[in-house]
Amino acid sequence: MAINTRLTQKLNLEWPIISAPMAIAGGGKLAAEVTRGGGLGLIGGGYGDSEFIGQAFQDAGNSRVGIGFITWSLAKQPELLDQALEHSPDVVMLSFGDPSIFSQKIKQAGATLICQCQTIAQLSQALDAGADIVVAQGGEAGGHGGIRGTMNFVPEASDLLKTHSPDTLLLAAGGIGDGRGIAASLMLGADGVLIGSRYWASKEALVSNAFQKAALAASGDETLQTDIPDVARGLEWPTGNEIRVLKNRLMEEFHPRSKQLSHDELAELKAKYLSANPNDNAQEGGIIVGEVAGIIRDIPGAGVLTRRLGIETKIALSTAY
Amino acid sequence: MAINTRLTQKLNLEWPIISAPMAIAGGGKLAAEVTRGGGLGLIGGGYGDSEFIGQAFQDAGNSRVGIGFITWSLAKQPELLDQALEHSPDVVMLSFGDPSIFSQKIKQAGATLICQCQTIAQLSQALDAGADIVVAQGGEAGGHGGIRGTMNFVPEASDLLKTHSPDTLLLAAGGIGDGRGIAASLMLGADGVLIGSRYWASKEALVSNAFQKAALAASGDETLQTDIPDVARGLEWPTGNEIRVLKNRLMEEFHPRSKQLSHDELAELKAKYLSANPNDNAQEGGIIVGEVAGIIRDIPGAGVLTRRLGIETKIALSTAY
């Protein structure tokens, strides 16, 4: 049993599923498990930590994996791309920033280039940069994102590709947490999906178990887009994207006045935020998960999860109407 | 050729498609054409205008149609519900406000009760009110709406119904503009769809042709949620929902300071807004359409459009993977 799309053909996968390169949460073990389950796992290159990247490729062992970077952050430490390419990743994904700076080097190294987009305007930029695969990411996604709804952004992106670049593949992202969402994505014209939050809630994700449990208990109504995690970490996002997290005490306290924090309040926010993850304090941390938290109810291993997602998709697609 | 779901069985339809009861834009001719095409058309009861409602039922002739109301507005003029029920509508839909005030009367009249929801919390309220069908409306929708993404709100709503009220049917709404979106909605667990914007851009919609043309030319990136149309019309929405419209000169001018308008500016806004529709001035009006504008490319008759939507859905569902 498998699913056949242009994505599974291009990357030789069993299921049209790629795991999102989640900064901090997405290490090598998670990526390798997704690949073992029949998808393709991506390491989260994140904000550029050479040690993390080295460790992640080591943890992935001999497994096929890819890696993703935050483009504007990579531009500050371009040597991290060279480090990654030495491991011959199957794919390199770029998000949030101008991909044209790195696209040539990535393609010359033989890796498939994926560019993630939050607007139609960015899709054109990705095509100009020579993207092999583009991701249309809806704003319901966990972590940094835009404001388009996945449900209509994906078919609009598909139409644009059909007209201007029919050989470029399309992934749907944002709000996809089970086989229903994957099947829906295929209906909308995607060749596959990029899944973050559902893998964030897996055994191999580098996430506080208390954070995961808080997400499991939440409805999708209980998330918001905010700049609080970036303010706390001192990350200035030049692209202006906010980050979707679960509502908790920290967000209730600081989000409404994130632009007017005093020096002391900022110090308090930083201290709380940074200690929350190691202390398993779900009320004071940044629980970086999307609206899809509302349909996540367990913390499986990422390999068995990938296989389950594939089979659920197959079942959804085989329903007769 | 037809599609078989619980919705088509319950309401005896060819396609699982209901047109949204768009205030002002959705008259009787539009509703009748949707029904003639194999779906079910709903008259937009809107803000309660007895003359409009009477005319709409007259325009619908002998066609099966339903009607939808803005609940908080209907509560100010409850006699409009009695007027509507005299026409024996197949369904009555309630949106934005507590449906329990009217649910008993609607069901006793023999009409099917549809309740539209923007949050999981509202779904529970709709079930308590005895809704036969609930709508999970994503924030990408045109007009008034919430902030959830359709892509994940629908499966979460479906799970809630399966557990608490398995006989209640579910419609997806928000961002659905062609057969791809309808097929995707079925995959997500919906029994059918409620479609607004796509019918707003049809021949029978009571909309300025210049407004429709502006929407056809726009990408889905070019909408926003704002309170400007309500400020201009003096409508105080107790539910706090904003309204999604196309970006144009009026929105650029007034949206950023909608809460701080002087008396003169407010008068200017009102004058511009109200004259824009009759004057076909797309730069100064409220072009009430959703993100799905990005995939709308023509202004067909609503009957032929409904049939096309159904056939597109059938094709999408029959793709082999």
XYZ file of C-alpha atoms in Angstrom:
642
model
C 0.000 0.000 0.000
C 1.296 3.418 -0.991
C 0.142 6.680 -2.549
C 1.283 7.804 -5.973
C 1.779 11.521 -6.684
C 4.386 13.579 -8.526
C 6.106 14.096 -5.150
C 6.384 10.411 -4.298
C 7.749 9.791 -7.794
C 10.255 12.635 -7.673
C 11.668 11.781 -4.248
C 10.904 8.050 -4.290
C 8.640 8.068 -1.231
C 5.902 5.746 -0.059
C 3.705 8.635 1.139
C 3.563 12.266 -0.085
C 4.652 13.528 3.324
C 7.606 15.714 4.305
C 8.186 16.801 7.885
C 8.687 20.521 8.445
C 12.229 21.556 9.455
C 11.155 22.828 12.850
C 13.771 25.008 14.502
C 14.980 23.478 17.777
C 12.267 20.735 17.799
C 13.337 18.960 14.614
C 16.543 17.011 15.177
C 18.064 14.080 13.305
C 16.215 11.290 15.080
C 12.843 12.794 14.172
C 13.874 13.295 10.550
C 15.197 9.744 10.252
C 12.013 8.265 11.715
C 9.807 10.170 9.249
C 11.907 8.773 6.404
C 11.768 5.274 7.898
C 7.965 5.577 8.002
C 7.807 6.222 4.266
C 7.971 10.032 4.103
C 10.967 12.335 4.087
C 12.255 13.957 7.265
C 13.833 17.396 7.372
C 16.249 18.600 10.017
C 15.448 22.037 11.426
C 18.470 24.200 10.600
C 16.724 26.953 12.486
C 18.649 30.018 13.553
C 21.987 28.594 12.600
C 23.762 26.545 15.193
C 26.670 24.591 13.732
C 26.780 22.198 16.657
C 23.036 21.412 16.444
C 23.297 20.746 12.712
C 26.330 18.475 13.131
C 24.604 16.537 15.886
C 21.380 16.260 13.873
C 23.095 14.708 10.850
C 24.927 12.341 13.210
C 21.623 11.359 14.859
C 20.076 10.743 11.438
C 22.761 8.130 10.776
C 22.643 6.691 7.287
C 19.028 7.697 6.769
C 18.000 9.859 3.836
C 17.070 13.253 5.239
C 16.873 16.868 4.188
C 17.400 20.125 6.011
C 15.592 23.432 6.147
C 16.825 26.922 6.950
C 15.325 30.267 7.892
C 16.665 32.196 4.927
C 17.289 35.590 6.541
C 19.095 33.899 9.420
C 21.186 31.738 7.091
C 22.243 34.906 5.269
C 24.072 35.927 8.452
C 25.965 32.614 8.639
C 26.117 31.310 5.070
C 28.828 28.804 6.025
C 26.119 26.671 7.666
C 24.785 25.835 4.204
C 28.228 24.519 3.213
C 28.293 22.429 6.386
C 24.879 20.978 5.562
C 25.691 20.294 1.911
C 28.707 18.209 2.968
C 26.166 15.684 4.259
C 24.525 15.471 0.798
C 20.954 16.130 1.985
C 18.254 14.983 -0.412
C 16.499 18.326 -0.180
C 17.221 21.778 1.178
C 14.288 23.946 2.134
C 14.365 27.739 2.488
C 11.709 29.773 4.295
C 11.257 33.468 5.119
C 13.484 35.607 2.952
C 14.925 35.853 -0.542
C 15.857 32.321 -1.695
C 17.835 33.520 -4.725
C 20.957 34.105 -2.597
C 21.364 30.374 -1.994
C 19.389 28.606 -4.691
C 22.225 28.132 -7.176
C 24.583 26.601 -4.634
C 21.900 24.205 -3.407
C 20.958 23.001 -6.861
C 24.586 22.671 -7.958
C 25.139 20.393 -4.968
C 22.460 18.096 -6.376
C 19.864 18.738 -3.695
C 16.203 19.373 -4.471
C 15.319 22.981 -3.607
C 12.084 23.572 -1.687
C 10.919 27.145 -1.054
C 8.181 27.863 1.451
C 5.837 30.777 0.701
C 3.119 32.624 2.596
C 1.821 34.785 -0.262
C 1.258 34.538 -3.991
C 3.902 37.245 -4.488
C 6.482 35.048 -2.732
C 5.590 32.124 -4.994
C 6.753 34.110 -8.003
C 10.001 34.916 -6.194
C 10.512 31.199 -5.475
C 9.947 30.293 -9.122
C 12.447 32.968 -10.183
C 14.968 31.388 -7.803
C 14.480 28.022 -9.517
C 12.589 26.179 -6.800
C 11.937 22.522 -7.636
C 9.119 22.406 -5.089
C 7.169 25.254 -3.504
C 5.189 25.124 -0.280
C 1.960 27.102 0.092
C 1.773 27.588 3.852
C -1.489 28.786 5.367
C -1.582 31.024 8.422
C -3.145 28.364 10.656
C 0.305 26.719 10.804
C 2.254 26.525 14.020
C 5.362 28.666 14.313
C 6.130 31.545 11.999
C 3.675 32.002 9.184
C 1.476 34.283 7.173
C -2.221 35.019 7.040
C -3.606 33.161 4.007
C -5.955 30.220 4.601
C -4.537 26.888 3.409
C -7.908 25.919 1.920
C -7.796 28.567 -0.798
C -4.080 29.441 -0.939
C -3.208 25.951 -2.209
C -5.548 25.924 -5.246
C -4.533 29.497 -6.125
C -0.871 28.439 -5.949
C -1.640 25.369 -8.043
C -3.245 27.519 -10.738
C -0.218 29.823 -10.785
C 2.157 26.891 -11.206
C 0.049 25.324 -13.956
C 0.294 28.561 -15.929
C 3.856 29.643 -15.228
C 5.856 26.605 -14.150
C 4.036 23.306 -14.625
C 7.057 21.176 -13.687
C 7.360 22.758 -10.239
C 5.737 20.651 -7.528
C 3.463 22.010 -4.814
C 3.183 21.101 -1.141
C 0.361 22.215 1.142
C 1.196 23.277 4.698
C -0.718 24.697 7.643
C -3.504 22.955 9.504
C -2.737 19.434 8.282
C -2.672 16.868 11.070
C -4.053 13.593 9.806
C -5.017 11.681 6.675
C -8.103 13.838 6.166
C -5.925 16.924 5.760
C -3.489 15.134 3.458
C -6.298 13.818 1.252
C -7.828 17.307 1.199
C -4.480 18.775 0.157
C -4.287 16.416 -2.803
C -7.846 17.437 -3.806
C -6.778 21.092 -3.674
C -4.044 20.434 -6.229
C -1.016 19.770 -4.021
C 1.449 16.985 -4.843
C 2.043 16.372 -1.156
C 2.182 18.004 2.251
C 4.644 19.563 4.670
C 3.640 18.694 8.234
C 4.957 20.458 11.343
C 2.721 20.462 14.423
C 1.689 16.808 14.118
C 5.406 15.819 14.244
C 6.081 18.355 17.000
C 3.753 16.122 19.012
C 5.797 12.954 18.449
C 8.222 11.053 20.652
C 11.360 12.105 18.804
C 10.593 15.839 18.752
C 12.932 17.872 20.949
C 10.073 19.386 22.932
C 9.140 19.483 26.606
C 6.638 16.737 27.340
C 4.613 19.239 29.385
C 4.351 21.458 26.293
C 3.131 18.521 24.227
C 0.543 17.599 26.844
C -0.748 21.187 26.927
C -1.221 21.064 23.147
C -3.052 17.741 23.359
C -5.500 19.221 25.845
C -6.167 22.340 23.752
C -8.797 23.115 21.153
C -7.692 24.784 17.939
C -9.482 27.906 19.194
C -6.713 28.336 21.753
C -3.793 29.547 19.630
C -2.697 33.020 18.576
C -0.154 34.698 16.331
C 2.212 36.862 18.365
C 5.744 38.229 18.467
C 6.281 37.323 22.154
C 8.593 34.313 21.566
C 10.774 36.433 19.286
C 10.808 39.348 21.709
C 11.800 36.932 24.467
C 14.596 35.427 22.385
C 15.777 38.752 20.989
C 15.082 37.609 17.428
C 14.264 40.464 15.075
C 12.347 38.988 12.174
C 13.001 41.215 9.143
C 10.132 39.539 7.267
C 7.557 40.659 9.832
C 6.026 37.215 10.278
C 4.510 36.460 13.656
C 4.598 33.066 15.325
C 1.605 30.911 16.188
C 1.670 29.461 19.704
C -0.748 28.110 22.254
C -2.427 30.624 24.546
C -1.069 30.334 28.078
C -0.427 32.564 31.055
C 2.725 34.066 29.528
C 0.908 35.069 26.325
C -2.041 36.480 28.227
C 0.342 38.547 30.339
C 2.704 39.878 27.684
C 1.059 39.648 24.246
C -1.381 42.571 24.610
C 1.510 44.988 25.232
C 4.429 43.282 23.475
C 5.495 46.587 21.893
C 5.496 48.559 25.171
C 7.485 46.360 27.535
C 9.712 48.156 30.026
C 13.306 47.045 30.541
C 12.329 45.137 33.674
C 9.311 43.498 32.059
C 11.449 42.397 29.128
C 13.935 40.826 31.517
C 11.085 39.057 33.299
C 9.686 37.780 29.992
C 13.095 36.466 28.893
C 13.737 34.713 32.185
C 10.342 33.049 32.216
C 10.431 32.071 28.550
C 13.896 30.543 28.551
C 13.437 28.537 31.751
C 9.995 27.188 30.840
C 11.126 24.448 28.450
C 13.803 22.877 30.709
C 11.446 23.248 33.688
C 8.450 21.725 31.851
C 6.417 24.827 32.688
C 3.732 24.984 29.997
C 2.213 28.172 31.408
C 5.328 30.288 30.873
C 6.842 28.943 27.662
C 6.335 29.286 23.937
C 4.289 26.263 22.892
C 4.891 26.455 19.176
C 1.998 24.540 17.659
C -0.699 25.353 15.114
C -4.494 25.367 15.199
C -4.304 21.691 14.260
C -3.558 21.022 17.951
C -7.326 20.579 18.166
C -7.146 17.218 16.401
C -3.896 15.945 17.953
C -4.569 13.418 20.697
C -1.443 11.318 21.173
C 2.371 11.392 21.100
C 3.366 8.480 18.863
C 6.780 7.720 17.449
C 7.315 9.647 14.211
C 7.883 6.499 12.148
C 4.641 4.774 13.079
C 2.885 8.152 12.850
C 4.040 8.602 9.264
C 2.742 5.180 8.315
C -0.563 5.911 10.050
C -0.900 9.237 8.209
C -0.328 7.467 4.914
C -2.899 4.782 5.599
C -5.459 7.320 6.850
C -4.960 9.247 3.626
C -5.448 6.126 1.528
C -8.701 5.402 3.377
C -9.991 8.969 2.952
C -9.182 8.884 -0.767
C -10.966 5.572 -1.264
C -14.337 6.752 0.084
C -17.083 6.509 -2.527
C -19.462 9.441 -3.052
C -24.149 12.109 -12.430
C -24.491 13.259 -8.837
C -22.689 13.130 -5.517
C -24.001 11.145 -2.572
C -23.462 12.428 0.974
C -25.576 12.654 4.100
C -26.449 16.215 3.058
C -27.693 15.310 -0.409
C -29.768 12.522 1.157
C -31.208 14.727 3.892
C -32.198 17.601 1.614
C -32.635 15.596 -1.588
C -29.984 17.466 -3.578
C -27.921 16.529 -6.598
C -24.788 18.194 -5.211
C -23.763 18.815 -1.574
C -23.794 22.578 -2.131
C -25.742 25.301 -0.321
C -25.311 28.962 -1.193
C -24.553 31.309 1.701
C -27.384 33.698 2.641
C -25.385 36.784 1.723
C -26.896 39.976 3.137
C -27.911 42.350 0.338
C -26.203 40.278 -2.420
C -28.294 37.129 -2.043
C -31.798 37.679 -3.409
C -34.443 35.231 -4.589
C -33.251 34.860 -8.171
C -29.801 33.767 -7.025
C -31.249 31.285 -4.518
C -33.627 29.808 -7.104
C -30.831 29.373 -9.642
C -28.621 27.527 -7.148
C -31.496 25.151 -6.447
C -32.179 24.732 -10.171
C -28.506 23.789 -10.633
C -28.814 20.942 -8.151
C -27.817 22.620 -4.865
C -29.951 24.584 -2.418
C -30.110 28.368 -2.538
C -30.504 30.533 0.555
C -31.965 34.031 0.576
C -29.908 36.542 2.562
C -32.211 37.777 5.309
C -29.402 40.082 6.327
C -30.095 42.984 8.638
C -33.818 42.573 8.550
C -35.664 44.308 5.769
C -39.223 43.066 5.412
C -39.564 44.429 1.904
C -36.326 42.750 0.717
C -37.424 39.411 2.173
C -40.881 39.635 0.587
C -39.365 40.512 -2.782
C -36.792 37.724 -2.504
C -39.401 35.012 -1.911
C -41.422 36.440 -4.809
C -38.338 36.361 -7.059
C -37.675 32.752 -6.036
C -41.093 31.811 -7.398
C -42.031 28.208 -6.793
C -38.428 27.134 -6.306
C -37.345 25.375 -3.130
C -35.179 27.824 -1.210
C -34.077 28.569 2.311
C -33.265 31.754 4.154
C -30.525 32.850 6.518
C -30.493 35.500 9.223
C -27.898 37.377 11.258
C -29.071 36.209 14.647
C -28.331 39.320 16.734
C -30.048 41.480 14.124
C -33.076 39.175 13.904
C -33.419 39.455 17.683
C -34.261 43.141 17.176
C -37.000 42.340 14.649
C -38.184 38.801 15.477
C -41.310 39.270 13.356
C -39.128 38.815 10.252
C -38.740 35.147 11.139
C -42.539 34.751 11.171
C -42.685 36.456 7.775
C -40.069 34.050 6.402
C -41.688 30.949 7.900
C -44.966 31.785 6.126
C -43.125 30.910 2.907
C -42.262 27.434 4.251
C -38.507 27.638 3.580
C -36.737 24.277 3.408
C -34.047 25.492 5.767
C -33.429 28.445 8.041
C -29.855 29.351 8.837
C -28.714 31.409 11.821
C -25.282 33.052 12.115
C -23.597 35.298 14.666
C -25.392 35.170 17.978
C -27.268 32.817 20.259
C -29.422 30.514 18.094
C -31.435 29.147 21.029
C -33.822 32.142 20.950
C -35.238 31.045 17.584
C -34.396 27.371 17.207
C -37.621 25.949 18.610
C -39.857 28.073 16.402
C -37.855 27.182 13.291
C -37.947 23.459 13.958
C -41.635 23.487 14.885
C -42.335 25.084 11.503
C -40.784 22.031 9.886
C -37.676 23.776 8.535
C -34.197 22.311 8.834
C -32.107 24.432 11.228
C -28.572 25.320 10.150
C -26.285 27.136 12.598
C -23.058 28.726 11.405
C -20.093 28.722 13.800
C -16.660 30.319 13.879
C -15.288 28.555 16.962
C -15.485 25.156 18.622
C -17.225 26.813 21.588
C -19.991 28.044 19.282
C -20.453 24.537 17.888
C -21.456 23.301 21.325
C -23.932 26.173 21.594
C -25.417 25.209 18.217
C -25.807 21.583 19.293
C -27.513 22.707 22.502
C -29.938 24.726 20.369
C -30.813 21.602 18.392
C -29.130 22.423 15.097
C -29.777 19.831 12.388
C -26.740 21.041 10.454
C -23.764 23.078 11.656
C -21.389 25.102 9.507
C -17.699 25.334 10.402
C -16.727 28.633 8.793
C -13.033 29.446 8.425
C -11.723 32.998 8.668
C -10.694 33.146 5.007
C -14.396 33.558 4.166
C -15.720 36.753 2.657
C -17.924 38.936 4.813
C -18.175 38.562 8.559
C -16.220 35.698 10.003
C -13.822 34.396 12.582
C -10.165 33.504 12.614
C -9.949 29.696 12.422
C -8.547 28.111 9.246
C -11.100 26.021 7.356
C -8.492 23.302 6.748
C -8.271 22.296 10.391
C -11.498 23.714 11.845
C -13.597 21.307 9.759
C -11.950 18.050 10.927
C -11.964 19.286 14.537
C -15.678 20.068 14.196
C -16.257 16.666 12.619
C -14.569 14.930 15.548
C -16.704 16.880 18.019
C -19.902 15.886 16.198
C -18.882 12.236 15.984
C -18.471 12.165 19.757
C -21.348 14.344 20.913
C -23.955 14.441 18.157
C -23.347 11.952 15.349
C -26.657 12.680 13.604
C -25.877 16.372 13.156
C -24.536 17.158 9.705
C -21.516 19.360 8.999
C -20.889 21.913 6.267
C -17.505 23.463 5.508
C -17.347 27.172 4.663
C -14.599 29.681 3.962
C -12.198 29.575 1.046
C -14.207 27.157 -1.107
C -14.576 28.322 -4.695
C -14.495 25.320 -6.994
C -14.724 21.544 -7.105
C -11.268 21.185 -5.582
C -12.438 22.935 -2.421
C -15.662 20.937 -2.277
C -13.819 17.624 -2.697
C -11.328 18.734 -0.037
C -14.196 19.574 2.328
C -15.610 16.067 1.953
C -12.156 14.623 2.712
C -12.005 16.754 5.868
C -15.204 15.153 7.145
C -17.870 17.602 5.951
C -21.158 16.387 4.497
C -21.263 19.363 2.156
C -20.303 22.997 1.725
C -21.722 26.477 2.188
C -20.423 28.739 -0.590
C -20.582 32.536 -0.546
C -17.948 34.424 -2.540
C -18.149 32.159 -5.597
C -21.908 32.945 -5.837
C -21.272 36.617 -5.056
C -19.438 36.548 -8.375
C -22.411 35.242 -10.353
C -24.875 36.944 -12.690
C -27.821 36.843 -10.289
C -25.969 38.298 -7.286
C -27.167 41.783 -6.351
C -23.667 43.246 -6.623
C -22.137 46.067 -8.653
C -20.492 44.642 -11.748
C -17.485 46.880 -11.113
C -17.093 45.265 -7.670
C -17.216 41.804 -9.231
C -14.612 42.762 -11.835
C -12.300 44.105 -9.104
C -12.551 40.754 -7.305
C -11.812 38.821 -10.496
C -8.633 40.838 -10.997
C -7.422 40.335 -7.420
C -5.179 37.723 -5.873
C -6.270 36.164 -2.601
C -3.422 38.110 -0.970
C -5.436 41.294 -1.477
C -8.172 40.962 1.156
C -8.309 42.027 4.785
C -10.581 41.713 7.814
C -11.780 45.130 8.948
C -14.643 46.939 10.640
C -14.778 49.733 8.049
C -17.969 48.576 6.256
C -19.766 48.319 9.602
C -18.470 51.699 10.743
C -19.665 53.183 7.448
C -23.107 51.611 7.788
C -23.430 52.350 11.501
C -23.754 48.645 12.301
C -22.527 47.743 15.765
C -21.695 44.067 15.746
C -22.141 42.779 19.304
C -20.301 39.567 18.403
C -17.090 41.429 17.537
C -16.637 39.724 14.173
C -14.875 41.724 11.494
C -15.707 41.571 7.810
C -13.397 40.391 5.032
C -13.305 42.660 1.992
C -11.006 43.418 -0.886
C -8.267 45.977 -0.296
C -9.004 49.189 -2.166
C -8.401 52.901 -1.777
C -11.160 53.279 0.829
C -9.726 50.530 3.038
C -6.184 51.852 2.698
C -7.412 55.300 3.730
C -9.688 54.423 6.636
C -8.822 50.953 7.972
C -5.575 51.854 9.792
C -7.437 54.383 11.983
C -10.990 53.017 11.990
C -11.258 53.556 15.750
C -10.103 57.198 15.666
C -12.209 58.769 12.939
C -13.318 62.352 13.501
C -16.919 63.366 12.927
C -16.045 64.785 9.510
C -14.004 61.753 8.489
C -16.857 59.469 9.490
C -19.251 61.492 7.352
C -16.810 61.283 4.438
C -16.472 57.516 4.880
C -20.243 57.038 4.960
C -20.820 59.161 1.874
C -18.130 57.381 -0.113
C -19.163 53.913 1.028
C -22.859 54.249 0.344
C -22.499 55.849 -3.084
C -19.854 53.421 -4.320
C -22.154 50.490 -5.132
C -24.743 52.467 -7.175
C -21.912 54.414 -8.836
C -19.887 51.272 -9.666
C -16.890 52.755 -7.881
C -14.802 49.786 -6.795
C -12.155 51.962 -5.143
C -14.516 53.464 -2.577
C -16.901 50.624 -1.731
C -16.970 47.524 0.439
C -16.158 44.643 -1.887
C -17.312 41.812 0.327
C -15.450 38.777 -0.971
C -13.128 36.208 0.587
C -9.567 35.130 -0.116
C -11.003 32.700 -2.635
C -11.276 35.698 -5.010
C -7.846 34.520 -6.157
C -9.345 31.539 -7.987
C -12.506 33.233 -9.297
C -12.164 34.150 -12.956
C -15.656 34.533 -14.414
C -19.215 35.685 -13.650
C -21.414 32.774 -14.722
C -25.102 32.269 -14.028
C -25.579 30.644 -10.623
C -27.425 27.641 -12.069
C -24.748 26.627 -14.546
C -22.119 27.468 -11.931
C -23.693 25.040 -9.455
C -23.677 22.268 -12.021
C -20.059 23.054 -12.912
C -19.052 22.951 -9.228
C -20.697 19.566 -8.869
C -19.000 18.102 -11.904
C -15.604 19.541 -10.904
C -16.053 17.892 -7.506
C -16.903 14.564 -9.085
C -13.770 14.766 -11.228
C -11.545 15.669 -8.262
C -12.973 12.783 -6.229
C -12.399 10.278 -9.016
C -8.655 10.935 -9.336
C -6.602 7.816 -8.649
C -3.551 8.027 -6.349
